[in-house]
Short mmCIF file of C-alpha atoms in Angstrom, two decimals:
data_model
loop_
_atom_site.label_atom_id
_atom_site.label_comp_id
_atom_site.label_asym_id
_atom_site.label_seq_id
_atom_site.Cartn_x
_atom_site.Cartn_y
_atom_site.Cartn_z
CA UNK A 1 -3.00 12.64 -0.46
CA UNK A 2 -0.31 11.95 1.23
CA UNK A 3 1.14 8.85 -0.54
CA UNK A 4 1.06 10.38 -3.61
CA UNK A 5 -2.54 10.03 -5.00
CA UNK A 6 -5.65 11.96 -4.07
CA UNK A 7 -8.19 10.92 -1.86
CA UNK A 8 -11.96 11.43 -0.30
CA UNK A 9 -14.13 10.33 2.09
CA UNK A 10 -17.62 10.49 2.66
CA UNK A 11 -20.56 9.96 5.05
CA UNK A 12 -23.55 10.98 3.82
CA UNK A 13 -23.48 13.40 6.07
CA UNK A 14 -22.76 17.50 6.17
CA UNK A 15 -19.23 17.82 6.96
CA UNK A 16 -18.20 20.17 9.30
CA UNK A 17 -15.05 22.77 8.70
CA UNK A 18 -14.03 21.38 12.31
CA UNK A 19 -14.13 17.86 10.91
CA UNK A 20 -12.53 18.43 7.50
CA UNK A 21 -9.80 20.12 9.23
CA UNK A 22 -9.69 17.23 12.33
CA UNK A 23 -8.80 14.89 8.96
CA UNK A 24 -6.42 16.58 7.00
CA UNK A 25 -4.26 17.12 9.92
CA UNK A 26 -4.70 13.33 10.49
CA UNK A 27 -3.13 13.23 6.75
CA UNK A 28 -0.70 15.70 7.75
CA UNK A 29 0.79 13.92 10.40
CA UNK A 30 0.97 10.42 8.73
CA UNK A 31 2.60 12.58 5.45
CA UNK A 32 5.15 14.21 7.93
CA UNK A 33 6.22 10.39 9.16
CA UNK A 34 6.19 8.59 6.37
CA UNK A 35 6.87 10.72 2.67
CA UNK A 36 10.25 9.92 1.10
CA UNK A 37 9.30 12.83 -0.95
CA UNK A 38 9.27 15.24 2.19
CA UNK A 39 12.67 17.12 2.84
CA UNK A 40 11.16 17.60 6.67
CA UNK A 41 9.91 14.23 7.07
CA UNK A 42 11.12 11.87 10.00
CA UNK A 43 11.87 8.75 7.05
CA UNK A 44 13.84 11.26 5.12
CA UNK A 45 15.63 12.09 8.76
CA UNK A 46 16.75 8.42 8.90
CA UNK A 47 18.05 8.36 5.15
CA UNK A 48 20.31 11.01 5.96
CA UNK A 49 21.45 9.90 9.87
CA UNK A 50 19.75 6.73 10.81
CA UNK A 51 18.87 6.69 14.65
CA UNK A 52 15.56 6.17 15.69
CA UNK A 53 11.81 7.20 14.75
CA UNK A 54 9.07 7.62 17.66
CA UNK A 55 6.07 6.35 16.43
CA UNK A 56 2.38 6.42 17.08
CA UNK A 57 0.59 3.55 18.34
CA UNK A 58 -0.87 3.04 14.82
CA UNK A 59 2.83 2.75 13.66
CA UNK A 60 3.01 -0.86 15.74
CA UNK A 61 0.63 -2.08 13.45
CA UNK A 62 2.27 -1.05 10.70
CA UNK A 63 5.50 -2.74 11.38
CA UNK A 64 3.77 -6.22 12.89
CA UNK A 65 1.91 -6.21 9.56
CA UNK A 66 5.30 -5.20 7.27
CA UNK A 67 7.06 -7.54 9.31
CA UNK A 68 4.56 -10.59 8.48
CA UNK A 69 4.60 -10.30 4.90
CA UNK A 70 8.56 -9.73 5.23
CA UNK A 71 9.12 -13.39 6.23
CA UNK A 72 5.87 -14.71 4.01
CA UNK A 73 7.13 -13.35 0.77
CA UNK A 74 11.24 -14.73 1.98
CA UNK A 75 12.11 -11.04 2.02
CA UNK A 76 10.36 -9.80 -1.30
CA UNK A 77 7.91 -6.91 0.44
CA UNK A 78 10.48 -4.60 2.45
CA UNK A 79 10.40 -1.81 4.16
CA UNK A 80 14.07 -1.44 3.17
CA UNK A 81 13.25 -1.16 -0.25
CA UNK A 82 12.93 2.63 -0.56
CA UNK A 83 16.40 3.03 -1.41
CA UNK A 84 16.00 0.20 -4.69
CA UNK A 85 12.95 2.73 -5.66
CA UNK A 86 15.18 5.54 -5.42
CA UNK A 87 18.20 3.68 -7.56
CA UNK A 88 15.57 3.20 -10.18
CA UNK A 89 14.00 6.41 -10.62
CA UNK A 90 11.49 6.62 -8.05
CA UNK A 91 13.38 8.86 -5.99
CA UNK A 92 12.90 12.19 -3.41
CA UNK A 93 13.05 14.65 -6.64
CA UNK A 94 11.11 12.14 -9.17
CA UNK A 95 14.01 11.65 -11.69
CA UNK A 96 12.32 8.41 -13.32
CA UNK A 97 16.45 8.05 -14.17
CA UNK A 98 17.91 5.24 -13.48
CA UNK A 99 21.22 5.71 -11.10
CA UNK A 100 22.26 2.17 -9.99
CA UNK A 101 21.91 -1.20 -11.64
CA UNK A 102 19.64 -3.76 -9.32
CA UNK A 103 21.16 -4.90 -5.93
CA UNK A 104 19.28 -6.66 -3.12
CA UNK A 105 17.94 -4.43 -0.43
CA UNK A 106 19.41 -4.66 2.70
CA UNK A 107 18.18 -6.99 5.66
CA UNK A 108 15.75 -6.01 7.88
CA UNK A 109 17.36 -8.01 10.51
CA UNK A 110 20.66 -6.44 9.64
CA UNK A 111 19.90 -3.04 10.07
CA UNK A 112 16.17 -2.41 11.01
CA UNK A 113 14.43 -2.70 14.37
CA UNK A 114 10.55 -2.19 14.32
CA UNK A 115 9.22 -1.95 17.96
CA UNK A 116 5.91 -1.17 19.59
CA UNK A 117 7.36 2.19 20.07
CA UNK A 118 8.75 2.97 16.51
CA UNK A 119 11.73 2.33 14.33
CA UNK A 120 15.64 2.55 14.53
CA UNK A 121 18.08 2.16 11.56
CA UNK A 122 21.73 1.14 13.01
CA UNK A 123 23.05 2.86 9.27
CA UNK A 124 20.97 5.13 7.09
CA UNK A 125 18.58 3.92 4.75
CA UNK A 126 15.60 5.12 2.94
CA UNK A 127 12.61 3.23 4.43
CA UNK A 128 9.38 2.80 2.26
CA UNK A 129 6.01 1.89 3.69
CA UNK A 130 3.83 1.94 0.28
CA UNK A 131 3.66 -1.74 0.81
CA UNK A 132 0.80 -0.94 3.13
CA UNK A 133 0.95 2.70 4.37
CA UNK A 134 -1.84 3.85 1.96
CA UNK A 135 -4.19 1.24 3.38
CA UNK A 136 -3.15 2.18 6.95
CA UNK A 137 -4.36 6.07 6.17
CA UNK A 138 -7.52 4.83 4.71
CA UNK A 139 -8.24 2.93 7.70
CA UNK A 140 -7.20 6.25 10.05
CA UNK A 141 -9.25 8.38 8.21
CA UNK A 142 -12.59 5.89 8.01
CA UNK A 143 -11.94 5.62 11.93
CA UNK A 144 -11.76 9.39 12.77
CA UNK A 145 -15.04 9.85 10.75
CA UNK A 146 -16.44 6.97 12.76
CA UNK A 147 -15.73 8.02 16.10
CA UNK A 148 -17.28 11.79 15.50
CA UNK A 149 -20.90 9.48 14.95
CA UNK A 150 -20.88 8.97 11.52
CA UNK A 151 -21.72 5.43 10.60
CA UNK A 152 -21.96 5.44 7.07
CA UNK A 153 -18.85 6.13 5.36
CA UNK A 154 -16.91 5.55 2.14
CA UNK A 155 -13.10 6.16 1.82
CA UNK A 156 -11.36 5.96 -1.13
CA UNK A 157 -7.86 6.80 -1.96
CA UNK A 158 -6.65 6.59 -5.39
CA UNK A 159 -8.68 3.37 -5.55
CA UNK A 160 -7.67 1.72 -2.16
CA UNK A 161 -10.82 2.10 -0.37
CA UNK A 162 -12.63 0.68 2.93
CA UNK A 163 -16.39 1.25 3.53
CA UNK A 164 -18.82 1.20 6.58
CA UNK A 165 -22.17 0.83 6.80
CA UNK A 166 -25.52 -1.36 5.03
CA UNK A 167 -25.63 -2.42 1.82
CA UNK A 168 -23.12 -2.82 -0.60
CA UNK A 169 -21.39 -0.62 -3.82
CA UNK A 170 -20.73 -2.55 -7.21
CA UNK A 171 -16.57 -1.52 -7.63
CA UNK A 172 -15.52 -1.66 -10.90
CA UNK A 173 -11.67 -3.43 -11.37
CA UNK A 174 -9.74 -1.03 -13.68
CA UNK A 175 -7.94 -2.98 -17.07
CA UNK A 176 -4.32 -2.81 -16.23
CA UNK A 177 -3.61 -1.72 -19.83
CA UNK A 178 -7.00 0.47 -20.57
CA UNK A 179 -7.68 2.87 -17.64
CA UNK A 180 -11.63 3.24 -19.63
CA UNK A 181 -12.35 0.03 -19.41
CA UNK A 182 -12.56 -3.16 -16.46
CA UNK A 183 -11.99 -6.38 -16.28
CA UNK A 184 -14.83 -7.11 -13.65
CA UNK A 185 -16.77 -5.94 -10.81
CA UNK A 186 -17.30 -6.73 -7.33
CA UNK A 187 -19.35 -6.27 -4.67
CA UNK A 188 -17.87 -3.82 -1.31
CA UNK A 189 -19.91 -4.37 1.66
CA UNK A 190 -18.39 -3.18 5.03
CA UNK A 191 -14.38 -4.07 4.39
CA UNK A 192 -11.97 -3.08 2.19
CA UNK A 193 -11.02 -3.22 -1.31
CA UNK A 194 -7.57 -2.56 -2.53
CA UNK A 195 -5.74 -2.45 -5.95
CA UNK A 196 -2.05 -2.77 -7.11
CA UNK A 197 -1.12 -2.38 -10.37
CA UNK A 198 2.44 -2.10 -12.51
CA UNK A 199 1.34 0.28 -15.02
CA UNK A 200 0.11 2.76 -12.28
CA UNK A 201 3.72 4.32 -11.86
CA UNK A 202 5.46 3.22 -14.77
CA UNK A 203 8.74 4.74 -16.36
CA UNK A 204 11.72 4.23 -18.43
CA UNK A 205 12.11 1.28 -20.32
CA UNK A 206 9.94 -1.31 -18.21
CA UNK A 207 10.33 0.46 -14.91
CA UNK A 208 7.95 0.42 -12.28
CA UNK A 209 6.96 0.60 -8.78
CA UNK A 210 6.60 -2.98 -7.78
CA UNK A 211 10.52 -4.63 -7.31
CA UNK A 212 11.53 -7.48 -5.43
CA UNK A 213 13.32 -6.75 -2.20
CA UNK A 214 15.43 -9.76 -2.89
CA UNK A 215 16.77 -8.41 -6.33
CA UNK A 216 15.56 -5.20 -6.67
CA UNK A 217 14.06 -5.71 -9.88
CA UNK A 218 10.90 -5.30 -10.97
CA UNK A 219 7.98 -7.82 -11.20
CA UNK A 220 7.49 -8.86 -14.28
CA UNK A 221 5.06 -12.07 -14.14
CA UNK A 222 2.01 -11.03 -12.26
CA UNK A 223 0.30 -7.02 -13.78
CA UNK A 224 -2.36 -6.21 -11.59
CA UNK A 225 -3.88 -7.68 -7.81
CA UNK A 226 -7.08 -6.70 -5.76
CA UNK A 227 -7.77 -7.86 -2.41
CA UNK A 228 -10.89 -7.72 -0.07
CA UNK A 229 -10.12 -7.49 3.69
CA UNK A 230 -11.72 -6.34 6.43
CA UNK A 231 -9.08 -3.44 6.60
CA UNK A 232 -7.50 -1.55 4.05
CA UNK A 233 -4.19 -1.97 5.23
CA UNK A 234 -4.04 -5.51 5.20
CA UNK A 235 -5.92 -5.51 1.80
CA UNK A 236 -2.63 -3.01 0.77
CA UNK A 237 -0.21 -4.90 2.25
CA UNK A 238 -1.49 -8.13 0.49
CA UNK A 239 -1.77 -6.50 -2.97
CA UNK A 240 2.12 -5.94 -3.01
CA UNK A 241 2.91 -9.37 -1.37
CA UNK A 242 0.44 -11.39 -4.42
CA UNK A 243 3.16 -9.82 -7.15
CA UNK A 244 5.74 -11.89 -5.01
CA UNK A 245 4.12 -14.98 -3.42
CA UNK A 246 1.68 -17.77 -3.77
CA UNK A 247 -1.70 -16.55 -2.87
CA UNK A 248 -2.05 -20.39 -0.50
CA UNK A 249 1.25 -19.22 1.25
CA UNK A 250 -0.72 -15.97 2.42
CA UNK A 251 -3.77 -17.34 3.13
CA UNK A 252 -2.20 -19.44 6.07
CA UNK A 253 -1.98 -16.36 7.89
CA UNK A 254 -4.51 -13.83 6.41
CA UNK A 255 -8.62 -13.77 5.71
CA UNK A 256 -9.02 -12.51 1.85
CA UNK A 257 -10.07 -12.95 -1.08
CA UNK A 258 -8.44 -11.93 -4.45
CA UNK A 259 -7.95 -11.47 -8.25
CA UNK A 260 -4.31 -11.15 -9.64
CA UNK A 261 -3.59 -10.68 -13.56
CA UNK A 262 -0.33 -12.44 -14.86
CA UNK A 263 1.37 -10.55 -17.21
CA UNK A 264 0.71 -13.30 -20.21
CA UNK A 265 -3.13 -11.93 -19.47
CA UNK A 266 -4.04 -15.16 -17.10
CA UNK A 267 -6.34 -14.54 -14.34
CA UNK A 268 -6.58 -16.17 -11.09
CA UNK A 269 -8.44 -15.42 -8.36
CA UNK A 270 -10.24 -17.19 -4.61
CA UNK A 271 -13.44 -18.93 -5.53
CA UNK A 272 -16.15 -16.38 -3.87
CA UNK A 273 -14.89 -14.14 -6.01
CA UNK A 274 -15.45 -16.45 -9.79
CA UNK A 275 -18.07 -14.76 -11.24
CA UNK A 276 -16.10 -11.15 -10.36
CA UNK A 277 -14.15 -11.19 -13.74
CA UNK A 278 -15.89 -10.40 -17.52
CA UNK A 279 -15.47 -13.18 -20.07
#
């Protein structure tokens, strides 16, 4: 898939050439916007020049949500944080070498304007969206199946799913240090169901994909979140921001619920979801 996992969906229903196609350009399109690991793609254009980005209407939502968990986390998620990955390891050609001790990434109100109409970059920088750009395709992709009549549908991407439909699906929450094994279960009706985890994309001597936009280091306190939204791309966007704020601070602005793992093996999680975790 595009960010870097693979992905399916399914209705239940025969799919049509016509409608597999109609969704992987869908992929396509978000891949050719968004990949820092595309040499053609319009964020690697602004790491090399800066300028502006045209965006999709989608892309609004993107930024309003970015934006929101920007100023609730004090700076921590970032779009601006792509070029902290890239110092690490994490980089265009997948070095998983470190090149540059931790710095801060740079201010979004420095540097980065996010309108209704897409992004501009006064200086080049490598802008990363895996805060909540995963979630966004999952949504995109349930809502292109949708609105060609199918009304039961299950997308999952690398574990970041969102479901529509009657019923529910028991969802298994993967041990963040035994991929066999779980920690829990929970129930997925119609919403989303999201997962964020350090050992995912791990490297080097205690590198990994989660850092602080404030420090650029990596988390080290809190392992592994899940969140249930109604959207996927909030659900991805809060995943990241739980390794870097209180889960009360979020829930002044956002409808969720939760588990995160602390990395001395604590577990805390929003009270509908108690009885989700094994003991």
């Amino acid at each position: 898939m595009a960010t870097g996992t693979r992905g399916r969906g399914g209705s239940g229903a025969p799919r049509a050439p016509a409608l597999r196609g109609g969704g992987l350009r869908l992929v396509e399109e978000y891949d050719a916007l968004y990949s820092r690991f595309r040499p053609d793609s319009g964020v690697t254009r602004l790491a090399s020049d800066g300028g502006s980005l045209a965006l999709p209407p989608h892309g609004a939502e993107l930024g309003r949500l970015l934006r929101t968990l920007y100023e609730q986390t004090d700076g921590g998620v970032s779009p601006l944080i792509g070029d902290r990955l890239a110092d690490a390891g994490y980089d265009a050609g997948y070095s998983f070498t470190r090149s540059a001790p931790p710095s801060p990434a740079r201010r979004w109100d420095r540097m980065l304007t996010w309108t209704d109409d897409g992004v501009h970059l006064s200086e080049p920088a490598v802008l990363d969206v895996g805060a909540a750009g995963k979630g966004q395709l999952v949504d995109l992709v349930l809502e292109f199946l949708m609105a060609r009549g199918h009304q039961e549908v299950l997308v999952d991407a690398g574990g970041d799913m969102r479901r529509a439909g009657g019923g529910s699906i028991t969802v298994a929450l993967e041990h963040p240090y035994d991929p066999t094994s779980a920690v829990g279960t929970v129930q997925l009706g119609s919403g989303a169901l999201c997962a964020s985890a350090s050992n995912r994309r791990a490297w080097g001597d205690g590198l990994h994909h989660v850092l602080d936009a404030r420090t650029g280091r990596t988390v080290d306190t809190v392992v592994a979140t899940w969140v249930l939204a109604e959207d996927a791309m909030t659900a991805d966007g809060l995943c990241t921001a739980l390794f870097l704020a209180d889960p009360a601070v979020l829930a002044g602005t956002f409808a969720f619920d939760y588990v995160l793992i602390h990395s001395d093996g604590r577990a805390r999680y929003s009270t509908p979801l108690a009885g989700a975790l094994f003991t």
